[in-house]
PDB file of C-alpha atoms in Angstrom:
ATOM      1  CA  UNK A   1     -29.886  15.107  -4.436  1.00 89.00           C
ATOM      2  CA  UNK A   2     -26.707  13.718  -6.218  1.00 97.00           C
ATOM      3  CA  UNK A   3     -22.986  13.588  -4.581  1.00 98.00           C
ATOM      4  CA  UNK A   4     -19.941  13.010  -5.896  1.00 98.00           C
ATOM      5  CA  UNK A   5     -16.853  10.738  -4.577  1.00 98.00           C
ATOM      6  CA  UNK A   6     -13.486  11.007  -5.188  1.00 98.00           C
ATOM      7  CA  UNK A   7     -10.975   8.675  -4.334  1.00 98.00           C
ATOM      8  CA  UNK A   8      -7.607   9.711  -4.903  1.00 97.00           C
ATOM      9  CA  UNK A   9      -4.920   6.514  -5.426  1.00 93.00           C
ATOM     10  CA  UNK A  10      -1.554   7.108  -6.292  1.00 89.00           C
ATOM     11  CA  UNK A  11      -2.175   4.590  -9.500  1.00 89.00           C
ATOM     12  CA  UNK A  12      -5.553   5.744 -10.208  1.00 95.00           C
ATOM     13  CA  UNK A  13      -8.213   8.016  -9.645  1.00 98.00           C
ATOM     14  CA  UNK A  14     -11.919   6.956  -8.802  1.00 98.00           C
ATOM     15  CA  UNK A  15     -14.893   9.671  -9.656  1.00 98.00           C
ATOM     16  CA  UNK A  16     -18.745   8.914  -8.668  1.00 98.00           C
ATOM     17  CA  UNK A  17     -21.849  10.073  -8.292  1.00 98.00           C
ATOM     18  CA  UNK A  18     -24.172   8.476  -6.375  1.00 98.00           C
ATOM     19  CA  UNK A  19     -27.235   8.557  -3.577  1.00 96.00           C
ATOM     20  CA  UNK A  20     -26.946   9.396   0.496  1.00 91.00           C
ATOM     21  CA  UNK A  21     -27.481   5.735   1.380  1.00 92.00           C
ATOM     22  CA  UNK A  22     -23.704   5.523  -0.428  1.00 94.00           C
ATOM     23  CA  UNK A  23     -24.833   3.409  -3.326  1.00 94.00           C
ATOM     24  CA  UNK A  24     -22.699   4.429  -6.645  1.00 97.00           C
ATOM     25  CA  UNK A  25     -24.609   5.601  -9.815  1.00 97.00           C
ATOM     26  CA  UNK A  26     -22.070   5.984 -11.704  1.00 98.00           C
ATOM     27  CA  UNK A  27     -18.472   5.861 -11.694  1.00 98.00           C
ATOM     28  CA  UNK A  28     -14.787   6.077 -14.313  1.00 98.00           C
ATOM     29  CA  UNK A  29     -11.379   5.645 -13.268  1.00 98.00           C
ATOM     30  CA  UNK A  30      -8.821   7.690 -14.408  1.00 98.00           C
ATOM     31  CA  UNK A  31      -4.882   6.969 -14.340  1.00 97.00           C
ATOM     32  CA  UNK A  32      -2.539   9.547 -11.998  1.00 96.00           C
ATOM     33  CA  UNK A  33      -0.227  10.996 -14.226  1.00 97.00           C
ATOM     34  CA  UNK A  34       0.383  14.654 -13.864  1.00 97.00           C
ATOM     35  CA  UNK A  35      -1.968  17.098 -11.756  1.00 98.00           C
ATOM     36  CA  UNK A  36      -2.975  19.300 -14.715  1.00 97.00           C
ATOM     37  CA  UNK A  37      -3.733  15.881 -16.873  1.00 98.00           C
ATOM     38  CA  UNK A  38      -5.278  14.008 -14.101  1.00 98.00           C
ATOM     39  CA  UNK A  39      -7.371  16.949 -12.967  1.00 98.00           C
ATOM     40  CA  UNK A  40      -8.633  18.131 -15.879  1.00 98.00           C
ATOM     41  CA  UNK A  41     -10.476  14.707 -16.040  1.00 98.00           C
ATOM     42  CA  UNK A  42     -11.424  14.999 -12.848  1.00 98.00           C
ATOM     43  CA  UNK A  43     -13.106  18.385 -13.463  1.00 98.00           C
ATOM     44  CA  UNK A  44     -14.561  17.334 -16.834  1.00 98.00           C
ATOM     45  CA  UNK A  45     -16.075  14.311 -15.322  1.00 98.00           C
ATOM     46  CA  UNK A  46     -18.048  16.736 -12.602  1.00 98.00           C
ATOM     47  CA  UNK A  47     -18.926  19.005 -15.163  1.00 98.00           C
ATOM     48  CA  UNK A  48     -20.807  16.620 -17.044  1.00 98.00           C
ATOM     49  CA  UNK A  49     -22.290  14.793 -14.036  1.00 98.00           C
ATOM     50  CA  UNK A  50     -22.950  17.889 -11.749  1.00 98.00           C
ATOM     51  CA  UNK A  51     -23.388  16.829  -8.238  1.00 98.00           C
ATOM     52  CA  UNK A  52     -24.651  18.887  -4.898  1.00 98.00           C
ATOM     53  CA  UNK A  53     -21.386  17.896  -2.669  1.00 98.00           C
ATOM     54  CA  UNK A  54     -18.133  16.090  -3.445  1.00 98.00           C
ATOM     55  CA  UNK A  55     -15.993  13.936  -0.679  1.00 98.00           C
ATOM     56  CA  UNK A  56     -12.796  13.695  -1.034  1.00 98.00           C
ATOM     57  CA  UNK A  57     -10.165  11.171   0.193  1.00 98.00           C
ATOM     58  CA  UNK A  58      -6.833  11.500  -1.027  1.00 98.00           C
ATOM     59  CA  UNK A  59      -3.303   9.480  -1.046  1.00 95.00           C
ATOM     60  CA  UNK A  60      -0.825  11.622   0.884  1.00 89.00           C
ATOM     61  CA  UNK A  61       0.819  13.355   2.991  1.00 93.00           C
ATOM     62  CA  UNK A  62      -1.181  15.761   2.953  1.00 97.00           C
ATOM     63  CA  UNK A  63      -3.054  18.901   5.249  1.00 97.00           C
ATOM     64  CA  UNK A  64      -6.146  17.995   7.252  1.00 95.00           C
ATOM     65  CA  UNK A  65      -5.874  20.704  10.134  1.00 93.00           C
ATOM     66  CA  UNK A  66      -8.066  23.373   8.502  1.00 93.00           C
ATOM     67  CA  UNK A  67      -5.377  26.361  10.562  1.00 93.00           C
ATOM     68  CA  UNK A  68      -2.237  24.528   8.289  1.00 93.00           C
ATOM     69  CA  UNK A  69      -1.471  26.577   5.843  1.00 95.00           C
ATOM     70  CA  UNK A  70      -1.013  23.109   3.599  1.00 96.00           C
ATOM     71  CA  UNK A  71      -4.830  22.734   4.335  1.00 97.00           C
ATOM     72  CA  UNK A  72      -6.068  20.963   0.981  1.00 98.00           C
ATOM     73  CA  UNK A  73      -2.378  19.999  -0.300  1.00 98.00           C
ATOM     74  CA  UNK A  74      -0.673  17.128  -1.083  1.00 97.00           C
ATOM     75  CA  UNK A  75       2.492  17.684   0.752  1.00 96.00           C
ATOM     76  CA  UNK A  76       5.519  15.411   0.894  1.00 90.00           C
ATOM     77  CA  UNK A  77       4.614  12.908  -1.290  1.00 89.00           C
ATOM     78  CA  UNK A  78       6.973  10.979  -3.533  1.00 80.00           C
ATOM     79  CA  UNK A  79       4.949  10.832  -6.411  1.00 88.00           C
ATOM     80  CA  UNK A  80       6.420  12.946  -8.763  1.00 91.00           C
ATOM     81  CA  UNK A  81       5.099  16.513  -9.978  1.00 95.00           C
ATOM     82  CA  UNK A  82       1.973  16.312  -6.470  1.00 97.00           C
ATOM     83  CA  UNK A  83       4.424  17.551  -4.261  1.00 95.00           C
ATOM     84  CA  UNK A  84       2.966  20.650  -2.451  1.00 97.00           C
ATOM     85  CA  UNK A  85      -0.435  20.546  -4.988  1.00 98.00           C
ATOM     86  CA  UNK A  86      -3.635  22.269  -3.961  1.00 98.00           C
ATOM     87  CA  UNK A  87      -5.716  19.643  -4.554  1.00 98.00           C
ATOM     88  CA  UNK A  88      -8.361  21.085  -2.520  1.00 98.00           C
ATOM     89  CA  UNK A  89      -8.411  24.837  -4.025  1.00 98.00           C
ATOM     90  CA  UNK A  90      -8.034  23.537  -6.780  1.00 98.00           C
ATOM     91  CA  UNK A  91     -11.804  21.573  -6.554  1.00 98.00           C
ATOM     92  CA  UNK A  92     -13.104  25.020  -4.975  1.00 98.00           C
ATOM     93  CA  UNK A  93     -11.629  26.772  -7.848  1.00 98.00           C
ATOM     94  CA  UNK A  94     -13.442  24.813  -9.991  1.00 98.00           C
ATOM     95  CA  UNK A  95     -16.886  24.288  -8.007  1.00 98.00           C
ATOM     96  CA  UNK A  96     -19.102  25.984  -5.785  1.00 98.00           C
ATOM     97  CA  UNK A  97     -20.123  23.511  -3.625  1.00 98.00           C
ATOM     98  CA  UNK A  98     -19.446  21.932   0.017  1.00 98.00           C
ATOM     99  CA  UNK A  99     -16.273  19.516  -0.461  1.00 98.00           C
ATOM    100  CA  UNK A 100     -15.239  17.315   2.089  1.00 98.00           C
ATOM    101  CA  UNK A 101     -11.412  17.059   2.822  1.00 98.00           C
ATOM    102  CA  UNK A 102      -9.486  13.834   3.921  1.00 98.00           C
ATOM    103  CA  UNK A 103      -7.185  11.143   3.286  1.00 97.00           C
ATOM    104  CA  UNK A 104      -8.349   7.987   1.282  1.00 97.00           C
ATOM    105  CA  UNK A 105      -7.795   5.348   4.058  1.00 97.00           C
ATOM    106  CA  UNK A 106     -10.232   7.765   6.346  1.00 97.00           C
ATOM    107  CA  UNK A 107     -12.523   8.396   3.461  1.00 98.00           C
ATOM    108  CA  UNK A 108     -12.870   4.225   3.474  1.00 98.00           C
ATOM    109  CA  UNK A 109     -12.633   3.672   7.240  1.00 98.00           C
ATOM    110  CA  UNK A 110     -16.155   6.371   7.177  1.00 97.00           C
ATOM    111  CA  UNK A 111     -17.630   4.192   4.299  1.00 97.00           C
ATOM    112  CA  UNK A 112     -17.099   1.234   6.575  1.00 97.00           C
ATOM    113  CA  UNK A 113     -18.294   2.742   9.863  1.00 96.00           C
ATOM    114  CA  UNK A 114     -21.580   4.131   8.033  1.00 96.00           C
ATOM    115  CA  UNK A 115     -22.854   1.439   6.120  1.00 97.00           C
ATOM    116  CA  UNK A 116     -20.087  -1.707   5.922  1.00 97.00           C
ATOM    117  CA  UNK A 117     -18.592  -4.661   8.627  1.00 98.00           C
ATOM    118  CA  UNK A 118     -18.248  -1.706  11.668  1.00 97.00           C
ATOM    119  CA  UNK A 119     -21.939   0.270  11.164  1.00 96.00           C
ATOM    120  CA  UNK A 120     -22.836  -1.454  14.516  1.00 95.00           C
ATOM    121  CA  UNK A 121     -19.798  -0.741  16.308  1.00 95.00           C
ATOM    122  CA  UNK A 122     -18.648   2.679  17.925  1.00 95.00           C
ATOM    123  CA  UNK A 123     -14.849   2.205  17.047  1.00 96.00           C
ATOM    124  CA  UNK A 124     -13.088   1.258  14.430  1.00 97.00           C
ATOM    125  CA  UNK A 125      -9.631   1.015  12.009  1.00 98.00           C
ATOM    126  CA  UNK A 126      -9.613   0.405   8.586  1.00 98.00           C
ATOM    127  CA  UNK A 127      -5.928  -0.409   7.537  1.00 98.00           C
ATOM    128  CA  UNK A 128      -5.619  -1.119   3.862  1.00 97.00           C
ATOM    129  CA  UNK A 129      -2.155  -3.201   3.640  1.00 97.00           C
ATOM    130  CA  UNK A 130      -1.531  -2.919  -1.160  1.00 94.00           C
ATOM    131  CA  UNK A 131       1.152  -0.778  -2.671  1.00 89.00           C
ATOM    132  CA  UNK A 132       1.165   0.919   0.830  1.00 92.00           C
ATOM    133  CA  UNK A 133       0.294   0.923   4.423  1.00 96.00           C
ATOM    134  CA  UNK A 134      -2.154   3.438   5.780  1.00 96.00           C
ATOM    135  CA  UNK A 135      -4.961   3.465   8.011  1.00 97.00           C
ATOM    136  CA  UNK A 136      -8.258   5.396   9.072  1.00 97.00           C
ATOM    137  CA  UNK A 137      -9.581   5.822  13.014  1.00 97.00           C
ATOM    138  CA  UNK A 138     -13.493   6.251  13.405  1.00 97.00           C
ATOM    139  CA  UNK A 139     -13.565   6.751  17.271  1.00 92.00           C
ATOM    140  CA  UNK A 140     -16.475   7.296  19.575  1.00 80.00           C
ATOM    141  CA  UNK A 141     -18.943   7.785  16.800  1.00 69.00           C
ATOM    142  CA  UNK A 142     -19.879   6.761  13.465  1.00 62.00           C
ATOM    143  CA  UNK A 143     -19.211  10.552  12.332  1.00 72.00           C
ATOM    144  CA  UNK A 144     -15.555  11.122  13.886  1.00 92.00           C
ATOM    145  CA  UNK A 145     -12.755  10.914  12.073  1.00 93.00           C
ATOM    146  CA  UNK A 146      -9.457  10.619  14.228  1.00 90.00           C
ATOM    147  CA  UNK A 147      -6.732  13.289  13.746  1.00 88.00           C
ATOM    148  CA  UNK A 148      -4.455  14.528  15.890  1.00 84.00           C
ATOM    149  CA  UNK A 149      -2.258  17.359  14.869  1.00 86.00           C
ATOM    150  CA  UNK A 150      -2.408  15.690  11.120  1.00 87.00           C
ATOM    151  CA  UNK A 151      -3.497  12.816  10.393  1.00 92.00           C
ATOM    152  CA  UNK A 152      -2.277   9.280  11.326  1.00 90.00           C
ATOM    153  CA  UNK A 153       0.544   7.424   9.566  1.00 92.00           C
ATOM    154  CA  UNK A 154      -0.058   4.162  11.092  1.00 97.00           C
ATOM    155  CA  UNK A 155       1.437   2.164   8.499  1.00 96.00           C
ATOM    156  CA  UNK A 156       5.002   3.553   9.561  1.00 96.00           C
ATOM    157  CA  UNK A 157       4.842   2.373  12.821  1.00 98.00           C
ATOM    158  CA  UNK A 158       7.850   0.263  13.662  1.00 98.00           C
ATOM    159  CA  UNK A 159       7.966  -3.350  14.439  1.00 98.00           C
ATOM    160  CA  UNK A 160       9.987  -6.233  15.945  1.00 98.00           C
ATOM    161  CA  UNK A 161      11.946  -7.523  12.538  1.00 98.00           C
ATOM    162  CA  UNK A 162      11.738 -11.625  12.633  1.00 98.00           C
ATOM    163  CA  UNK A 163      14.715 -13.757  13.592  1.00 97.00           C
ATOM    164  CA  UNK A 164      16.472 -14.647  10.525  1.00 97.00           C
ATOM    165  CA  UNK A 165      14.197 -11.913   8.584  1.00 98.00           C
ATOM    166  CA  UNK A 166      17.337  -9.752   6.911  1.00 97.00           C
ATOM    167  CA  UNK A 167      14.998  -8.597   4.091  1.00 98.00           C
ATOM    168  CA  UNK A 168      15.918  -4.605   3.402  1.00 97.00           C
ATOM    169  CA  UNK A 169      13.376  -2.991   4.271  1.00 97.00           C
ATOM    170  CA  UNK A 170      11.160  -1.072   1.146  1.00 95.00           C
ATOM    171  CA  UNK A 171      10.453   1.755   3.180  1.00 94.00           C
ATOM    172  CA  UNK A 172      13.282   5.173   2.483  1.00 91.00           C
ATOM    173  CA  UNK A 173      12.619   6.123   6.103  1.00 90.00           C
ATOM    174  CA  UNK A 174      12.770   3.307   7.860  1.00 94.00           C
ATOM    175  CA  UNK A 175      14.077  -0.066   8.694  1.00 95.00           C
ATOM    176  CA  UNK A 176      11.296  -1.968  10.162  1.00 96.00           C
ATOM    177  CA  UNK A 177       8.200   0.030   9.586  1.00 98.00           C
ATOM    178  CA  UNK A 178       5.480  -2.393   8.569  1.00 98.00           C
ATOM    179  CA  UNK A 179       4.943  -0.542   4.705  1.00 97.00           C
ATOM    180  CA  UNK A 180       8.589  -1.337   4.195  1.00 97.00           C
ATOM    181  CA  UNK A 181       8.454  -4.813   5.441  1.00 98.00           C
ATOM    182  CA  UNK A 182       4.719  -6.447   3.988  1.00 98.00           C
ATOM    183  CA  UNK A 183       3.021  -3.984   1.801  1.00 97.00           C
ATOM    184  CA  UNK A 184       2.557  -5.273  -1.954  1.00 96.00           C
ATOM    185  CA  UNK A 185       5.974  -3.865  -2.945  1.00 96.00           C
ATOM    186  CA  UNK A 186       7.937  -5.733  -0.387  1.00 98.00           C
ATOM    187  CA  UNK A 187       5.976  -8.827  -0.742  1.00 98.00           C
ATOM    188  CA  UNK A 188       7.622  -8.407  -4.553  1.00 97.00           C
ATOM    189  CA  UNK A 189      10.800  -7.912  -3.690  1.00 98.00           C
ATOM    190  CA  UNK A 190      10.789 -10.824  -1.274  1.00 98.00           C
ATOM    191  CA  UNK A 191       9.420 -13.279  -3.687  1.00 97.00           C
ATOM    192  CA  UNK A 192      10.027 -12.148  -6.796  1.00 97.00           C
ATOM    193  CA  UNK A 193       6.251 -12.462  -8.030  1.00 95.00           C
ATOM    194  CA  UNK A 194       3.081 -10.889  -7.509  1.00 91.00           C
ATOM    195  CA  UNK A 195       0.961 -11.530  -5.026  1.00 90.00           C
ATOM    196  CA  UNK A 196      -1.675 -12.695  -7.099  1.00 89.00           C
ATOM    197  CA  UNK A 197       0.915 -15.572  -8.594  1.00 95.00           C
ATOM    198  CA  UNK A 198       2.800 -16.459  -5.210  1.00 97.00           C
ATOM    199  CA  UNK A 199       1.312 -19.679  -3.981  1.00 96.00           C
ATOM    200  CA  UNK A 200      -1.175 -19.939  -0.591  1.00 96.00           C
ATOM    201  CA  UNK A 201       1.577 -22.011   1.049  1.00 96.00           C
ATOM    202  CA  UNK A 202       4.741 -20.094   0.076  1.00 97.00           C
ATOM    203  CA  UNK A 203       6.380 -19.389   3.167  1.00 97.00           C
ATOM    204  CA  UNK A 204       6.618 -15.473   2.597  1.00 98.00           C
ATOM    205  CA  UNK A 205       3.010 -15.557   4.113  1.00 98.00           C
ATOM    206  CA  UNK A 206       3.488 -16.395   7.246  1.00 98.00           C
ATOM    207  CA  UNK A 207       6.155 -13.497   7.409  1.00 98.00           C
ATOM    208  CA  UNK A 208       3.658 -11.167   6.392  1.00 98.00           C
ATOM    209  CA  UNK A 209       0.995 -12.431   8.549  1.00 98.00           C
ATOM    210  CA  UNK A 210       3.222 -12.312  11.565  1.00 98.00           C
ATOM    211  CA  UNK A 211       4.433  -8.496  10.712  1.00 98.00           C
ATOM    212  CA  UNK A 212       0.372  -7.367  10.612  1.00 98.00           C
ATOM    213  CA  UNK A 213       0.014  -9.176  13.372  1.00 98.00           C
ATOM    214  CA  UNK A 214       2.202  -7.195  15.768  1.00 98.00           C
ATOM    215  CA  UNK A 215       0.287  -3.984  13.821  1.00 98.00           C
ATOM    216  CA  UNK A 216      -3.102  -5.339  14.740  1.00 98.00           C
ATOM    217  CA  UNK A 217      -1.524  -5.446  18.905  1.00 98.00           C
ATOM    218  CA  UNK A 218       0.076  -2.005  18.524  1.00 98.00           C
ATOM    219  CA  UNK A 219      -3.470  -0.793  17.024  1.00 98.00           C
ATOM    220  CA  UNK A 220      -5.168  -2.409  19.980  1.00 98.00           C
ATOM    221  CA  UNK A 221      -3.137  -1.092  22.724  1.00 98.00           C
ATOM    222  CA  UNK A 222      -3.399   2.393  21.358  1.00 97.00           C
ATOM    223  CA  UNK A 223      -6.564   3.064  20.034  1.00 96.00           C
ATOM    224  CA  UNK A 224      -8.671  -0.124  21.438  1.00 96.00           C
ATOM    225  CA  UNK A 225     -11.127  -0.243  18.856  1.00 97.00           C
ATOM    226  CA  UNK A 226     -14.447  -2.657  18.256  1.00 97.00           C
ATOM    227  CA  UNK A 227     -13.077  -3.648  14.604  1.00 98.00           C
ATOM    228  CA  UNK A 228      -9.731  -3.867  13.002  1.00 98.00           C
ATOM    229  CA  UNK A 229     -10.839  -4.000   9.079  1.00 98.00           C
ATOM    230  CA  UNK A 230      -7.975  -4.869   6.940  1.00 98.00           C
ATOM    231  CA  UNK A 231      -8.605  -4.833   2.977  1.00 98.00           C
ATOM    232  CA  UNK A 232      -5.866  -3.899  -0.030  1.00 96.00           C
ATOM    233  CA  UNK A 233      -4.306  -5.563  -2.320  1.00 94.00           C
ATOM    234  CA  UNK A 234      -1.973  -8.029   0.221  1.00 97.00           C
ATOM    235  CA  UNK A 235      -5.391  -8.807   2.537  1.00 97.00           C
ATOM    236  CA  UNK A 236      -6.906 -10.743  -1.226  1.00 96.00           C
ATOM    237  CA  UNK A 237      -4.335 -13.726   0.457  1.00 97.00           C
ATOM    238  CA  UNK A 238      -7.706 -14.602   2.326  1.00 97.00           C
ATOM    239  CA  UNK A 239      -5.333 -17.333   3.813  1.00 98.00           C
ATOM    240  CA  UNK A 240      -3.720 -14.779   5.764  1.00 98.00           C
ATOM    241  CA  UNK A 241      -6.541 -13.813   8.218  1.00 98.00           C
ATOM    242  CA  UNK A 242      -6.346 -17.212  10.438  1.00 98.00           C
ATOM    243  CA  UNK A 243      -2.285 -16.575  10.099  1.00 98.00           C
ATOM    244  CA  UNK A 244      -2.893 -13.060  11.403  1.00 98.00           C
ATOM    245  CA  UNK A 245      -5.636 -14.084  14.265  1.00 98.00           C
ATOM    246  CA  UNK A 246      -3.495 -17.037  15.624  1.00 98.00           C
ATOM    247  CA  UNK A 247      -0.199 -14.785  15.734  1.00 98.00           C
ATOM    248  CA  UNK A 248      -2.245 -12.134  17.457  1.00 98.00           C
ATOM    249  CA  UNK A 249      -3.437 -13.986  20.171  1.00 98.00           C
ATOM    250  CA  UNK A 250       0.146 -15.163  21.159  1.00 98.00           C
ATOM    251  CA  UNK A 251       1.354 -11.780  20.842  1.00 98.00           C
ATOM    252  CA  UNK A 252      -1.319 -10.034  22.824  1.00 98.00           C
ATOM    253  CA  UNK A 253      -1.208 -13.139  25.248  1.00 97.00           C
ATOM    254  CA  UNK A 254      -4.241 -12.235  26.862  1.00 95.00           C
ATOM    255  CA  UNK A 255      -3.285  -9.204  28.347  1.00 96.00           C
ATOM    256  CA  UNK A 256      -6.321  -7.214  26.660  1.00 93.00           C
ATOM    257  CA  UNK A 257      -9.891  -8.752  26.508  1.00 92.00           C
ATOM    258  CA  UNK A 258     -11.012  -8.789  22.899  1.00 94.00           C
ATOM    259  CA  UNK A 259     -13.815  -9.511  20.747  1.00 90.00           C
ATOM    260  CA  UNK A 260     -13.726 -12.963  19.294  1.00 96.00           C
ATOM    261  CA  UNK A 261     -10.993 -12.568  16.839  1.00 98.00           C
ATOM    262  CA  UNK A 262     -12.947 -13.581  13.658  1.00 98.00           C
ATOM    263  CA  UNK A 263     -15.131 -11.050  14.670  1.00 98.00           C
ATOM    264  CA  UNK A 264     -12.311  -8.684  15.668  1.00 98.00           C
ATOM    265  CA  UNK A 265      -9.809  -8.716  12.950  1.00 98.00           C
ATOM    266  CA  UNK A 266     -12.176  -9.072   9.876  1.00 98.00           C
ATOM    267  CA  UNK A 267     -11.671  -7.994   5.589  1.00 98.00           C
ATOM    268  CA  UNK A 268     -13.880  -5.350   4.132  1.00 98.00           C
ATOM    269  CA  UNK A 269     -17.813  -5.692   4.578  1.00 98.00           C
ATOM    270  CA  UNK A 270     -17.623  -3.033   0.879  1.00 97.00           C
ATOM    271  CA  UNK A 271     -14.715  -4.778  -0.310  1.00 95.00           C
ATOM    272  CA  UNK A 272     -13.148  -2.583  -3.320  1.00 93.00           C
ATOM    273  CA  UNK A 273     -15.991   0.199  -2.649  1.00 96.00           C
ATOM    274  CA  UNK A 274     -15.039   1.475   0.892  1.00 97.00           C
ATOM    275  CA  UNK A 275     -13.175   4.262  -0.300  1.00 97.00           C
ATOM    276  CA  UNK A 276     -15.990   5.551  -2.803  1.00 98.00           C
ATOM    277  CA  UNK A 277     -18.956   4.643  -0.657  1.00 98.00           C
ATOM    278  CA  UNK A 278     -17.282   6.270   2.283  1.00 98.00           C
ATOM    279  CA  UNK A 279     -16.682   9.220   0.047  1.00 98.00           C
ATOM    280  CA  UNK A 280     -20.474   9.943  -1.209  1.00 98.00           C
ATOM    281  CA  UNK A 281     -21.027   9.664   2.589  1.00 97.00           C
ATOM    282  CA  UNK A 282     -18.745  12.299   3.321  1.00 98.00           C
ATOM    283  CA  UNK A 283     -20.215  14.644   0.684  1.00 98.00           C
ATOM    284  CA  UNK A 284     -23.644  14.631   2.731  1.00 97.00           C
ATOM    285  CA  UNK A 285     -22.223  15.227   5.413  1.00 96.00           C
ATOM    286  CA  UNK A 286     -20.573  18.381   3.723  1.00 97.00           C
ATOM    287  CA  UNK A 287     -23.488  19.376   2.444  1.00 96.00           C
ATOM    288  CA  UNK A 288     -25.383  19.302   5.904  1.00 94.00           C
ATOM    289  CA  UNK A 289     -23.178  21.203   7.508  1.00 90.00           C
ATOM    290  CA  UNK A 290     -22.617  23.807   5.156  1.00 87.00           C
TER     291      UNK A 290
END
């Protein structure tokens, strides 16, 4: 049995194959330019590496309630010309097989549940904190994917801005959500530099730290998971996890008993393959319940 895994960025596009156990066979990464050019390598990469079952997780907005009729689209997305696309008829158009439908950040918090840092742990989040915020809910069980009425937009969740903080906020909707105050693009705007070239002790990163900080106690209070995962672009500052820990603890202030935090609030166990592992995970599951 081969599956297939496809993780949809808004930069790029990642196609697999690869085994049940999650473990990639193959793989090519293709740039997200215009539905018709970006899907037609999709399609031509399946067609010449024909899999049983594809999982998909997918940059959005998009429809996860299978009674939407948006079920399978990209909805409200900025990105230009993927507006209202049919990304998932447009797979079933193309192949006969069982697909599996969610966002990417889910696709990766499954691929971390199954087989990464939270396989031994009921409940989990996986927020990835790069060019945007977004995160994925396993509750209850390694197989359950949290949505409510759509899915969860947890990186729009507003915050308490810092005193003397009076950087504009990146976000178009909103003034002190934590995308538009430390996701890669804001950590740009505030500096000036990538991430990669902004030193360990610059003093943006103790903004940043203290911003995912209050996320990590709004996700607690809410959903009070095992595991808070945070991986992206932004979480490579490895400097930032003791930031984020420390400022946690003071903000929680021991109202909530906790794992021990560098067990609690902990980067990827798949690093850069949550996403695709989670995704070839997905597709068996597809398949076995087709």
């Amino acid at each position: 049995m081969l599956l297939g895994a496809i993780e949809a960025g808004g930069t790029k596009f990642v196609c697999a194959t690869g085994a049940e156990n999650g473990q990639v066979s193959d793989r090519i990464s293709i740039p997200t330019t215009t539905p018709v050019e970006t899907m037609t390598a999709v399609d031509d990469y399946f067609t010449t590496h024909p899999v049983d079952a594809i999982g998909i997780g997918s940059f959005g907005p998009i429809g996860v309630n299978p009674d939407d009729p948006k079920y399978g689209y990209i909805t409200t997305t900025p990105k230009p010309g993927w507006g209202d696309f049919d990304f998932l008829g447009h797979l079933k158009s193309q192949f006969n097989i069982p697909l599996y439908w969610t966002t990417d950040v889910n696709e990766a918090a499954y691929g971390e549940s199954m087989i990464g840092i939270a396989k031994d742990v009921p409940n989990s989040i996986y927020m990835t904190i790069g060019t945007g915020v977004g995160a994925g809910v396993i509750s209850h069980s390694q197989n359950h994917i949290f949505n409510g009425r759509t899915h969860t937009e947890l990186g729009h969740m507003r915050l308490n801005r810092l005193p003397g903080d009076d950087f504009k906020s990146n976000c178009p909707y909103h003034d002190i959500c934590l995308e538009g105050l430390a996701a890669g693009p804001a950590v740009g705007k505030r500096t000036g530099k990538a991430g990669k070239d902004i030193p360990v002790d610059d003093p943006v990163w103790p903004i940043i730290a203290d911003y995912i900080a209050q996320a990590c106690v709004n996700l607690t209070v809410a959903f009070a998971p095992d595991k808070i995962i945070l991986n992206g672009g932004v979480m490579n500052q490895r400097q930032l996890f003791p930031m984020i820990r420390e400022k946690f603890a003071a903000y929680l202030n021991g109202y909530e008993e906790v794992p021990s935090l560098d067990d609690y609030i902990v980067p990827a166990g798949l690093g850069n393959n949550s996403g695709i592992a989670g995704g070839l995970l997905l597709a068996q599951a597809a398949l076995k319940n087709a």
